XYZ file of C-alpha atoms in Angstrom:
704
model
C 18.090 -67.801 30.488
C 20.526 -70.497 30.084
C 18.212 -71.630 26.868
C 18.704 -68.194 26.069
C 22.285 -68.067 26.028
C 22.246 -71.646 24.225
C 20.697 -69.641 21.527
C 23.485 -67.442 21.305
C 25.563 -69.486 21.258
C 24.328 -71.937 18.599
C 23.925 -69.120 16.366
C 27.791 -67.747 16.570
C 28.483 -71.256 15.771
C 26.544 -71.555 12.492
C 27.145 -68.257 10.627
C 31.093 -68.813 10.628
C 30.579 -71.690 7.036
C 28.264 -68.863 5.305
C 30.544 -65.454 6.091
C 32.857 -66.254 3.202
C 30.116 -66.892 0.265
C 28.472 -63.467 1.353
C 31.297 -60.560 1.657
C 30.792 -59.343 -2.096
C 26.626 -59.069 -1.718
C 25.748 -55.812 -1.284
C 22.781 -54.869 1.353
C 21.532 -51.604 1.677
C 19.718 -51.370 5.550
C 17.040 -48.729 5.568
C 15.954 -48.180 9.019
C 13.174 -45.414 9.192
C 13.230 -43.197 12.543
C 11.496 -40.185 13.948
C 12.143 -39.288 17.527
C 13.737 -42.749 18.245
C 17.001 -42.353 19.797
C 16.251 -44.294 22.519
C 15.830 -47.232 20.432
C 18.675 -46.508 17.947
C 20.754 -46.403 21.214
C 19.971 -50.378 21.245
C 19.866 -50.995 17.524
C 23.062 -49.092 16.002
C 25.495 -50.977 18.543
C 23.937 -54.467 18.099
C 23.757 -53.537 14.739
C 27.454 -53.440 14.281
C 29.058 -55.863 16.290
C 26.353 -58.723 14.750
C 26.212 -57.554 10.663
C 30.113 -58.400 10.454
C 31.621 -60.005 7.433
C 29.116 -58.487 5.432
C 29.339 -55.367 2.833
C 26.062 -53.156 3.412
C 25.238 -49.614 3.648
C 22.804 -47.804 6.123
C 20.153 -45.690 4.623
C 18.721 -43.525 8.033
C 15.147 -41.830 6.828
C 14.502 -39.446 9.820
C 11.197 -38.301 9.491
C 11.864 -34.698 11.015
C 12.459 -35.526 14.700
C 13.369 -33.123 17.650
C 15.610 -35.107 19.350
C 19.232 -36.207 18.785
C 18.707 -38.854 15.941
C 20.581 -38.247 13.353
C 23.606 -36.586 15.383
C 24.315 -40.145 16.847
C 23.673 -42.370 14.273
C 26.428 -40.815 12.865
C 28.437 -40.401 15.428
C 28.094 -44.031 16.126
C 29.352 -44.832 11.986
C 31.678 -42.697 12.174
C 33.637 -44.068 15.548
C 33.144 -47.460 14.210
C 36.289 -49.883 13.094
C 34.092 -51.178 10.196
C 33.827 -48.548 6.759
C 29.884 -48.589 7.055
C 28.503 -45.894 4.140
C 25.976 -43.709 5.744
C 23.425 -41.906 3.815
C 20.658 -39.817 5.431
C 17.350 -38.707 4.219
C 15.774 -35.625 6.323
C 12.502 -35.359 6.238
C 10.361 -32.081 7.206
C 7.588 -34.404 8.045
C 6.409 -37.267 9.155
C 6.214 -39.545 5.902
C 4.406 -42.530 5.593
C 6.505 -46.055 6.174
C 5.521 -46.865 2.502
C 7.298 -43.555 1.485
C 10.111 -42.918 3.548
C 11.030 -46.560 2.509
C 10.544 -46.314 -1.288
C 12.710 -43.540 -0.684
C 15.606 -44.977 0.390
C 14.861 -47.388 -1.870
C 15.408 -45.268 -4.623
C 19.258 -44.316 -3.686
C 19.749 -47.497 -2.404
C 22.786 -49.323 -4.347
C 22.389 -53.059 -2.789
C 21.479 -55.995 -4.200
C 19.415 -56.790 -1.562
C 17.077 -54.174 0.122
C 16.729 -54.700 4.094
C 13.365 -52.893 5.675
C 14.800 -52.910 9.312
C 12.225 -51.011 12.464
C 14.234 -48.979 14.439
C 13.412 -50.771 18.070
C 15.000 -54.028 16.702
C 18.116 -55.441 18.838
C 19.907 -58.199 15.663
C 21.458 -60.741 17.174
C 23.960 -63.100 16.032
C 24.015 -63.989 12.406
C 21.126 -62.651 11.476
C 21.779 -61.028 8.672
C 23.886 -63.909 7.268
C 20.911 -66.277 7.549
C 18.478 -64.259 5.664
C 21.105 -63.799 2.719
C 21.663 -67.692 2.533
C 17.734 -67.883 2.415
C 17.431 -65.581 -0.391
C 20.756 -66.819 -2.168
C 19.834 -70.446 -2.217
C 15.880 -70.302 -2.111
C 14.461 -71.075 -5.830
C 11.880 -67.927 -6.612
C 12.714 -66.318 -3.098
C 10.185 -62.757 -3.281
C 10.757 -61.634 0.585
C 12.424 -63.170 3.418
C 11.858 -62.381 6.889
C 13.066 -63.012 10.608
C 11.876 -64.571 14.069
C 11.324 -61.684 15.851
C 10.939 -62.130 19.650
C 10.446 -60.106 22.676
C 12.977 -58.765 24.341
C 13.772 -59.428 28.704
C 11.595 -56.840 29.977
C 12.146 -56.913 34.300
C 9.105 -57.402 35.659
C 7.937 -54.228 37.661
C 7.675 -54.408 41.525
C 5.139 -53.020 42.410
C 2.050 -54.500 39.949
C -1.339 -51.939 38.961
C -3.706 -55.138 40.491
C -6.634 -53.159 38.115
C -4.072 -53.323 35.032
C -3.117 -56.948 33.349
C 0.331 -57.131 33.664
C 1.394 -59.100 30.304
C 4.998 -60.839 30.734
C 6.579 -61.446 27.116
C 9.882 -62.244 27.886
C 11.773 -64.559 24.807
C 8.150 -65.148 23.566
C 7.799 -65.194 20.491
C 6.214 -61.571 18.411
C 6.682 -62.969 14.429
C 7.408 -66.129 12.591
C 5.384 -65.349 9.222
C 1.938 -64.009 8.680
C -1.541 -66.069 8.135
C -4.695 -64.903 7.896
C -8.184 -65.158 10.130
C -11.463 -65.373 8.242
C -13.962 -62.733 10.061
C -16.324 -63.420 7.094
C -16.275 -59.634 5.839
C -13.007 -59.185 6.012
C -9.783 -61.397 5.989
C -7.465 -60.323 9.057
C -3.721 -60.567 8.841
C -1.899 -61.828 11.895
C 1.962 -63.436 13.157
C 2.404 -66.804 13.360
C 3.424 -68.011 16.552
C 3.016 -64.778 17.987
C 3.050 -65.451 22.356
C 4.802 -68.693 22.086
C 8.552 -69.570 23.305
C 11.685 -68.542 21.119
C 12.634 -72.050 20.946
C 8.910 -73.666 20.464
C 9.402 -76.301 17.762
C 6.390 -74.459 15.825
C 8.524 -71.615 15.449
C 12.429 -73.480 14.883
C 10.735 -74.535 11.309
C 11.512 -72.328 7.986
C 9.332 -72.187 5.190
C 6.797 -70.481 3.150
C 4.472 -67.989 4.325
C 1.992 -65.786 2.704
C 3.943 -62.605 3.672
C 6.539 -61.917 6.336
C 6.918 -58.580 8.467
C 8.780 -55.436 7.170
C 10.275 -54.991 10.927
C 12.733 -56.853 9.304
C 12.343 -58.266 5.746
C 14.704 -58.711 3.109
C 14.248 -58.411 -0.587
C 16.205 -58.092 -3.655
C 16.172 -54.594 -5.154
C 14.960 -55.320 -8.902
C 11.754 -57.594 -7.401
C 11.164 -54.709 -5.007
C 10.445 -52.685 -7.839
C 9.037 -54.794 -10.259
C 5.883 -55.021 -8.393
C 6.113 -51.673 -7.389
C 7.854 -51.190 -3.923
C 5.486 -50.086 -1.161
C 2.289 -49.126 -1.599
C 1.996 -45.215 -0.420
C -1.836 -45.852 0.133
C -1.009 -46.952 3.465
C -0.017 -45.269 5.877
C 1.601 -47.274 9.134
C 0.229 -50.239 8.706
C -0.003 -53.527 6.251
C 2.140 -51.990 3.636
C 4.639 -54.837 4.126
C 1.258 -57.837 4.289
C 0.685 -56.348 0.870
C 3.882 -56.354 -0.465
C 4.125 -60.298 -0.069
C 0.804 -60.241 -1.875
C 2.205 -58.606 -4.522
C 5.328 -60.498 -4.592
C 2.713 -64.065 -4.884
C 0.741 -62.414 -7.592
C 3.980 -61.705 -9.540
C 4.964 -66.024 -8.772
C 7.639 -65.646 -5.974
C 7.039 -66.747 -2.790
C 7.707 -65.489 0.839
C 10.227 -66.974 3.337
C 10.208 -67.144 6.972
C 14.095 -67.513 8.247
C 13.889 -69.387 11.459
C 17.875 -69.311 11.835
C 17.655 -65.101 11.856
C 16.642 -63.916 15.267
C 16.135 -60.679 16.792
C 14.663 -58.530 19.407
C 11.420 -56.880 18.822
C 10.705 -54.122 20.971
C 7.539 -52.662 19.032
C 5.866 -50.146 18.296
C 8.823 -47.806 18.127
C 7.791 -45.321 15.646
C 4.103 -45.186 16.907
C 4.250 -45.575 20.557
C 3.668 -41.482 21.214
C 0.562 -41.660 18.900
C -2.958 -41.050 20.198
C -4.905 -43.772 20.409
C -8.076 -42.662 18.365
C -5.719 -41.739 15.455
C -3.792 -44.873 15.408
C -7.575 -46.529 15.431
C -8.527 -44.523 12.466
C -5.271 -45.326 10.671
C -5.391 -48.759 11.264
C -9.155 -48.900 10.082
C -8.467 -46.941 6.524
C -5.764 -49.073 5.955
C -7.416 -52.435 7.039
C -10.521 -50.964 4.493
C -7.903 -50.303 1.409
C -6.183 -53.337 2.218
C -9.727 -55.525 1.857
C -10.447 -53.633 -1.401
C -7.415 -55.310 -2.346
C -7.067 -58.404 -1.678
C -10.168 -59.658 -0.013
C -10.716 -62.117 -2.971
C -7.716 -63.362 -4.105
C -7.435 -64.302 -0.073
C -10.495 -65.686 0.104
C -10.127 -68.086 -2.765
C -6.322 -69.332 -1.527
C -7.452 -69.705 2.358
C -10.550 -71.782 1.146
C -7.974 -73.987 -1.066
C -6.034 -74.764 1.506
C -8.696 -75.907 3.944
C -10.952 -77.860 1.498
C -7.574 -78.943 -0.451
C -5.177 -79.152 2.292
C -1.964 -79.291 0.553
C -0.592 -76.048 1.344
C -1.079 -73.779 4.987
C 0.138 -69.873 3.355
C -2.888 -68.593 4.239
C -4.848 -70.784 6.747
C -3.491 -71.773 9.572
C -5.138 -74.990 10.230
C -6.934 -77.550 8.596
C -10.678 -77.751 7.918
C -12.203 -79.251 11.163
C -15.171 -81.192 11.682
C -16.510 -81.618 15.003
C -18.448 -84.302 16.040
C -20.080 -85.379 19.166
C -19.640 -89.046 19.648
C -17.567 -91.206 17.395
C -19.899 -94.250 17.369
C -22.069 -91.899 15.065
C -20.996 -93.057 11.636
C -18.853 -96.058 10.781
C -15.080 -96.019 10.937
C -15.230 -96.061 6.646
C -16.387 -92.183 6.892
C -13.815 -91.241 9.215
C -10.801 -92.702 6.539
C -12.712 -90.212 4.382
C -12.418 -87.754 6.057
C -8.837 -88.346 6.898
C -8.049 -89.122 3.070
C -8.975 -85.495 2.246
C -6.851 -84.321 4.578
C -9.460 -82.584 7.021
C -9.428 -82.960 11.170
C -11.912 -84.820 12.668
C -12.941 -83.892 16.524
C -14.520 -85.857 18.803
C -16.572 -84.081 21.671
C -18.863 -81.149 22.319
C -19.919 -78.134 19.911
C -17.320 -75.589 20.217
C -16.162 -72.736 18.610
C -12.523 -72.655 17.301
C -11.908 -69.333 15.857
C -14.172 -67.948 12.870
C -17.659 -69.750 13.038
C -17.694 -69.890 9.794
C -14.792 -71.795 9.665
C -16.204 -74.821 11.994
C -18.129 -77.519 10.415
C -20.542 -79.886 12.781
C -22.449 -82.704 12.288
C -25.867 -82.378 13.585
C -29.342 -82.783 13.170
C -31.494 -80.136 11.433
C -34.753 -78.590 11.935
C -36.233 -81.975 10.117
C -34.498 -84.395 12.331
C -31.943 -84.948 9.673
C -28.274 -85.554 10.053
C -26.372 -82.606 8.198
C -23.044 -81.410 8.177
C -22.571 -77.702 8.345
C -20.957 -74.525 8.719
C -24.098 -72.427 8.712
C -23.498 -71.339 5.348
C -22.676 -74.783 3.275
C -24.469 -77.500 4.091
C -24.653 -81.626 2.804
C -26.638 -84.426 4.250
C -24.275 -86.460 6.458
C -27.159 -89.586 5.521
C -25.128 -91.248 2.961
C -21.413 -92.571 3.489
C -20.048 -90.525 0.830
C -20.790 -87.100 2.654
C -17.209 -86.358 2.829
C -16.870 -86.094 -1.212
C -20.542 -84.243 -1.316
C -19.333 -81.492 1.420
C -15.922 -81.298 -0.810
C -18.274 -80.236 -3.914
C -20.143 -78.188 -1.922
C -17.626 -76.436 -0.867
C -15.672 -75.974 -4.227
C -19.272 -74.804 -5.578
C -19.344 -72.166 -2.790
C -15.872 -70.463 -2.137
C -13.833 -71.658 -5.357
C -16.491 -71.171 -7.977
C -17.204 -67.638 -9.154
C -20.058 -66.404 -7.122
C -22.222 -63.553 -7.779
C -24.889 -61.485 -5.805
C -27.467 -59.567 -7.488
C -28.443 -56.459 -6.319
C -32.193 -55.434 -7.468
C -33.776 -52.402 -6.115
C -37.009 -54.286 -4.967
C -38.190 -52.517 -1.976
C -39.932 -55.400 -0.154
C -40.087 -59.269 -1.017
C -43.865 -59.184 -0.668
C -43.580 -56.365 -3.802
C -40.983 -58.251 -5.702
C -43.634 -59.713 -8.340
C -44.859 -56.392 -9.526
C -41.159 -55.468 -10.606
C -39.408 -56.126 -13.708
C -35.816 -55.586 -12.499
C -37.280 -58.807 -10.013
C -37.988 -60.905 -12.490
C -34.748 -60.086 -14.835
C -32.937 -60.763 -11.698
C -34.720 -64.194 -11.344
C -33.756 -64.892 -15.119
C -30.515 -64.331 -15.465
C -29.558 -65.462 -11.907
C -31.021 -69.652 -13.826
C -28.788 -68.777 -16.604
C -25.732 -67.964 -14.586
C -26.551 -71.025 -12.044
C -26.906 -72.932 -15.361
C -23.233 -72.173 -16.044
C -21.482 -72.990 -12.597
C -22.151 -69.964 -11.104
C -23.169 -70.197 -7.153
C -25.988 -66.747 -7.702
C -28.278 -65.492 -4.237
C -30.421 -62.273 -5.097
C -31.158 -59.018 -2.638
C -33.520 -56.908 -2.779
C -32.957 -53.074 -1.813
C -33.026 -53.178 2.459
C -30.543 -56.467 1.682
C -27.922 -54.751 0.296
C -25.379 -53.815 2.980
C -25.968 -57.316 4.713
C -22.745 -59.268 5.520
C -24.127 -62.592 4.018
C -23.577 -61.363 0.490
C -19.717 -60.554 1.233
C -19.609 -64.284 0.695
C -19.870 -63.805 -3.174
C -16.960 -62.611 -5.515
C -19.397 -60.394 -7.538
C -21.941 -58.037 -6.796
C -24.133 -57.163 -9.573
C -25.864 -54.219 -9.338
C -29.240 -53.736 -11.735
C -28.973 -49.622 -11.703
C -32.282 -47.659 -12.190
C -33.987 -45.654 -9.824
C -31.387 -46.622 -6.711
C -27.881 -46.151 -5.851
C -25.958 -48.487 -4.386
C -22.786 -48.293 -1.806
C -20.297 -50.614 -3.209
C -17.991 -53.343 -0.965
C -14.558 -52.947 -1.799
C -14.160 -56.498 -0.796
C -15.945 -57.509 -4.179
C -15.718 -56.784 -7.518
C -18.939 -54.821 -8.803
C -20.347 -54.557 -11.524
C -23.017 -52.096 -13.049
C -25.927 -53.225 -15.490
C -27.765 -49.438 -16.173
C -30.841 -50.746 -17.705
C -32.648 -47.027 -16.768
C -32.824 -44.054 -15.836
C -29.112 -42.383 -16.947
C -29.904 -39.057 -15.987
C -29.715 -40.353 -12.131
C -26.202 -41.658 -12.552
C -23.060 -39.402 -12.595
C -19.425 -40.177 -14.422
C -17.848 -40.239 -10.902
C -20.680 -43.356 -9.703
C -19.575 -45.282 -13.058
C -16.430 -45.082 -12.182
C -16.849 -46.761 -9.079
C -17.711 -50.191 -10.740
C -14.958 -52.243 -12.075
C -17.305 -53.227 -14.941
C -20.304 -51.559 -16.207
C -23.056 -52.961 -18.771
C -25.370 -49.972 -20.612
C -28.181 -51.059 -22.161
C -28.113 -48.591 -25.140
C -25.378 -48.602 -27.602
C -25.375 -44.445 -28.308
C -25.557 -44.456 -24.250
C -22.313 -46.701 -23.746
C -20.198 -44.858 -26.178
C -20.382 -41.650 -25.185
C -19.934 -42.471 -21.235
C -17.026 -44.794 -22.310
C -15.491 -41.678 -23.683
C -16.237 -39.918 -20.106
C -15.179 -42.629 -17.468
C -11.869 -44.538 -16.826
C -13.712 -47.982 -16.140
C -14.191 -50.562 -18.582
C -17.936 -49.843 -20.355
C -19.637 -51.931 -22.930
C -23.018 -51.681 -24.240
C -25.537 -54.700 -23.196
C -29.214 -54.256 -24.248
C -32.004 -55.885 -22.265
C -32.970 -59.585 -22.977
C -36.050 -61.952 -22.713
C -36.211 -65.563 -21.970
C -37.070 -67.727 -24.585
C -38.324 -70.524 -21.844
C -40.481 -68.073 -20.478
C -41.518 -65.594 -23.096
C -42.905 -67.550 -26.950
C -46.125 -67.161 -28.748
C -48.953 -68.670 -26.976
C -51.086 -71.287 -28.300
C -54.175 -70.856 -30.445
C -56.454 -71.519 -27.856
C -54.287 -69.158 -25.044
C -54.994 -66.313 -28.272
C -58.814 -66.891 -28.430
C -58.791 -66.438 -24.731
C -56.356 -63.846 -23.831
C -57.376 -61.272 -27.124
C -57.227 -57.845 -26.722
C -57.302 -54.878 -29.570
C -54.647 -52.681 -27.799
C -52.869 -53.741 -24.848
C -50.468 -51.552 -22.454
C -48.678 -52.959 -19.547
C -46.764 -50.573 -17.125
C -46.988 -48.450 -14.270
C -47.821 -44.831 -14.160
C -45.658 -43.526 -10.960
C -48.302 -40.900 -10.754
C -48.391 -38.959 -14.885
C -49.865 -39.880 -17.879
C -47.345 -42.577 -20.142
C -46.784 -41.040 -23.347
C -48.090 -43.493 -25.727
C -51.947 -43.319 -23.774
C -51.801 -39.482 -23.563
C -51.216 -39.340 -28.020
C -53.933 -42.404 -27.929
C -56.703 -41.530 -25.632
C -59.793 -40.863 -25.777
C -59.980 -43.786 -28.024
C -62.391 -45.470 -29.542
C -60.866 -48.969 -29.792
C -60.943 -51.622 -27.061
C -57.526 -50.820 -24.690
C -56.748 -52.513 -22.112
C -54.405 -50.920 -18.957
C -52.434 -53.132 -16.541
C -50.488 -51.664 -13.818
C -50.101 -49.661 -10.719
C -51.336 -45.857 -9.891
C -53.946 -45.511 -12.815
C -56.910 -44.930 -10.802
C -56.534 -41.081 -10.524
C -55.241 -40.629 -14.317
C -57.572 -43.476 -16.571
C -60.923 -44.183 -16.876
C -61.971 -46.979 -14.535
C -63.332 -48.937 -17.790
C -59.330 -49.025 -19.023
C -58.170 -49.951 -16.514
C -57.799 -53.992 -15.933
C -55.578 -55.068 -13.612
C -52.569 -53.641 -11.208
C -50.245 -57.111 -12.222
C -49.934 -59.618 -14.648
C -47.991 -62.706 -13.149
C -45.145 -62.511 -15.206
C -44.660 -65.869 -16.290
C -48.201 -65.113 -17.786
C -47.446 -62.480 -19.568
C -46.470 -64.208 -22.878
C -50.542 -64.949 -23.135
C -51.364 -61.073 -23.015
C -48.622 -60.196 -25.075
C -49.002 -62.673 -27.844
C -52.636 -62.752 -27.995
C -53.134 -59.127 -28.373
C -53.319 -57.636 -31.933
C -51.007 -54.158 -30.779
C -49.101 -53.926 -27.780
C -48.315 -50.464 -27.149
C -45.203 -49.511 -25.434
C -43.181 -46.105 -24.594
C -39.848 -44.723 -22.970
C -39.770 -42.348 -20.302
C -37.839 -39.712 -21.405
C -34.122 -40.084 -20.228
C -34.317 -43.675 -21.727
C -35.627 -42.142 -25.079
C -33.340 -39.806 -25.673
C -30.093 -41.785 -24.327
C -30.964 -45.198 -26.773
C -32.510 -47.534 -23.843
C -34.687 -49.860 -25.410
C -37.316 -51.689 -22.725
C -37.130 -54.613 -22.231
C -40.929 -55.607 -22.862
C -40.161 -55.327 -26.163
C -38.078 -58.055 -26.231
C -40.542 -60.052 -24.351
C -43.180 -58.849 -26.451
C -41.179 -60.473 -29.755
C -40.350 -63.210 -28.257
C -44.617 -63.762 -27.649
C -45.053 -63.099 -31.282
C -46.899 -59.395 -30.434
C -46.938 -56.307 -33.113
C -45.796 -53.444 -30.956
C -46.228 -49.588 -31.612
C -43.603 -47.928 -29.545
C -42.523 -44.362 -29.617
C -38.974 -43.446 -31.020
C -35.651 -44.275 -29.096
C -32.549 -43.186 -30.346
C -30.324 -45.317 -31.793
C -32.437 -48.135 -31.618
C -30.480 -50.330 -34.121
C -31.440 -53.470 -35.942
C -34.560 -53.716 -33.563
C -36.376 -51.092 -34.986
C -37.345 -53.214 -38.541
C -39.367 -55.843 -36.194
C -41.318 -52.722 -35.185
C -43.707 -49.846 -35.681
C -42.438 -46.368 -35.115
C -44.416 -43.597 -34.172
C -43.033 -40.004 -33.780
C -46.565 -37.812 -33.421
C -50.253 -38.302 -32.053
C -51.642 -37.885 -35.619
C -49.599 -40.963 -36.880
C -50.079 -42.964 -33.642
C -53.655 -42.716 -34.405
C -53.745 -43.299 -37.998
C -51.553 -46.722 -37.784
C -53.354 -48.265 -35.266
C -56.202 -48.121 -37.472
C -54.250 -49.194 -40.395
C -52.711 -52.255 -38.637
C -56.207 -53.206 -36.940
C -57.614 -53.331 -40.719
C -54.542 -54.859 -41.915
C -53.841 -58.348 -40.118
C -51.097 -59.358 -42.798
C -49.262 -56.046 -42.144
C -48.706 -56.934 -38.787
C -48.085 -60.439 -39.535
C -45.330 -59.451 -42.177
C -43.941 -57.100 -39.092
C -43.090 -59.146 -36.538
C -42.515 -62.583 -38.689
C -38.816 -62.982 -38.297
C -39.115 -61.284 -35.033
C -39.070 -64.451 -32.427
C -35.850 -65.545 -34.850
C -34.175 -62.567 -34.194
C -34.473 -61.951 -30.150
C -33.537 -65.554 -29.705
C -30.214 -65.292 -32.115
C -29.098 -62.059 -30.219
C -31.078 -61.343 -27.410
C -31.797 -63.577 -24.549
C -30.630 -64.209 -20.795
C -28.271 -67.259 -21.859
C -26.262 -64.456 -23.997
C -26.252 -61.600 -21.458
C -24.929 -64.295 -18.537
C -22.331 -65.460 -21.002
C -21.312 -62.361 -21.097
C -21.300 -61.794 -17.677
C -19.773 -64.947 -16.914
C -16.741 -64.203 -18.966
C -16.359 -60.889 -17.623
C -16.471 -62.196 -13.841
C -13.613 -64.584 -14.849
C -11.872 -62.182 -16.148
C -11.937 -59.592 -13.575
C -11.016 -62.673 -11.059
C -7.898 -64.010 -12.621
C -6.577 -60.535 -12.430
C -6.908 -60.536 -9.055
C -5.845 -64.099 -8.456
C -2.753 -65.452 -6.592
C -0.061 -67.461 -8.222
C 0.775 -69.486 -4.676
C 4.252 -72.101 -5.490
């Protein structure tokens, strides 16, 4: 109790020099209330007593109170010896914290807005100290206070079944940081549970955010960042506001000298627990969708570079069982990086992915790992190796490719999977971390360590995760995709110029055409010997899906030597035509480039909407002569193919080209160069990478 009295006396002594310079600054104090008379009976007298010497107006936003709240405030202000302008907004319903404060901010006349909970008891000089910080700190965005739990008399008789928490004079808020929970970053109050005069809580400084239980910001800045986001409902809006200020290039400041008692949850105390839980879950989901990536980058940058602690309250920690496991040079290297070295038993501190341990792996080699990132610890420079590995994994743009393969053992027979592998290789060459997932893995938490979810959209729909940037490459089956699904994504690529143009006029998200392509390292003309080995008059590679493919229906019966490779043809085609179920992807070029004619067709919706099959790009790159059905708006690629319209024309063109090898050669003479210059995975990866970086930059936080 004596320490508390000393605190009050020190606050009174330090506030006197500040008063003279602050009398001309108008502050709009905004208090939100709903049936909070018992709190207002503490707040208003303390406000009147401890806010003297400051020019302020009081704006009370009352959310349909049925008690005497409004009348009490009116009586208290009218009886005061101070001349305090009072404005009351009386809502007919219980509006959200964001909306109610935005209502008040619109009518506020002050240079500064002070958001203040009704369950607060200000102490001496509280606003003087906040104003001093705001007026003297460069690029200030918002200022928050040291909030302390008030003294509460311990009940004489305790319920033995209920844990009693003695919070008397403990800190409730000293700024906000984030807890890494892998799939989300949860904001928490710094200093919570420490005594009001704990040294850690007496240090003013920059923070990621401060609570709106007591938050000072300029009115101009408040509206510059759009005020409080009204998508929240009592939870998360203040942290969101702080992050918006950071993104705009300002910073948030914890002012330890400003002290207030916070009784906590005054407006929400009577809310039903189930409703409160649903509200918190909804708020957190929205918050993560908006800020997860930005926080993740900032959090891990602080861990890796050890230059600040706005988001991560502790340095990167490496636990070593025994000190003699490595030499002093390695220890010095770790210390030079600003990391914390702990000797002792393996213990988890906080989230497991924040804990790095030196231990032996299953091969008996020493590694340093957090279960996600690992490096060998058998070389003296492993701390630098670990730093680079962390940068690559957490800071460089990363992407998880979602391919609709149903089972890993079937992956080799899916064209989508091979496209994913080829795109992965090119993105990795550009410096990105890339993970491929098949359909059953799409919802695994592991993928949330990656910035971008890139969905190969064909037969399967993906449930988007708001924590990530979501990109779609619509490569087939456009009839299965609604405008609403396209609009869920941050970026949509469509493998059809015609359909991309049409969809871009129907949806609000960014849409552009990105045609299918090939990999010149996997698809190239076979050698003369290979052509002799794999030569075939007519070749068709594709699955039936239990139906006749158009080009085969138009062709069969045929007098020519036809080879069909694919699944589920047994009940449809004569057995002598079926040469195999699957050709390994890395061997396809031999078959494509050795056939006299490679046959190709498209599913109806792809043909009608301009989706050119990837088989055409792979075939042309392999030096194949291709006959295909017509696709709407085929573009420049049509001159390198023969396109047929009718069954009769197909029969005629096959005969013509089989009898005229020179005509086939002339048709594809420049096809290989055309495909390599315009339609490779290297080029597509460059487009994807550039869009990734643009979208990530839009979500970055500017931290000074």
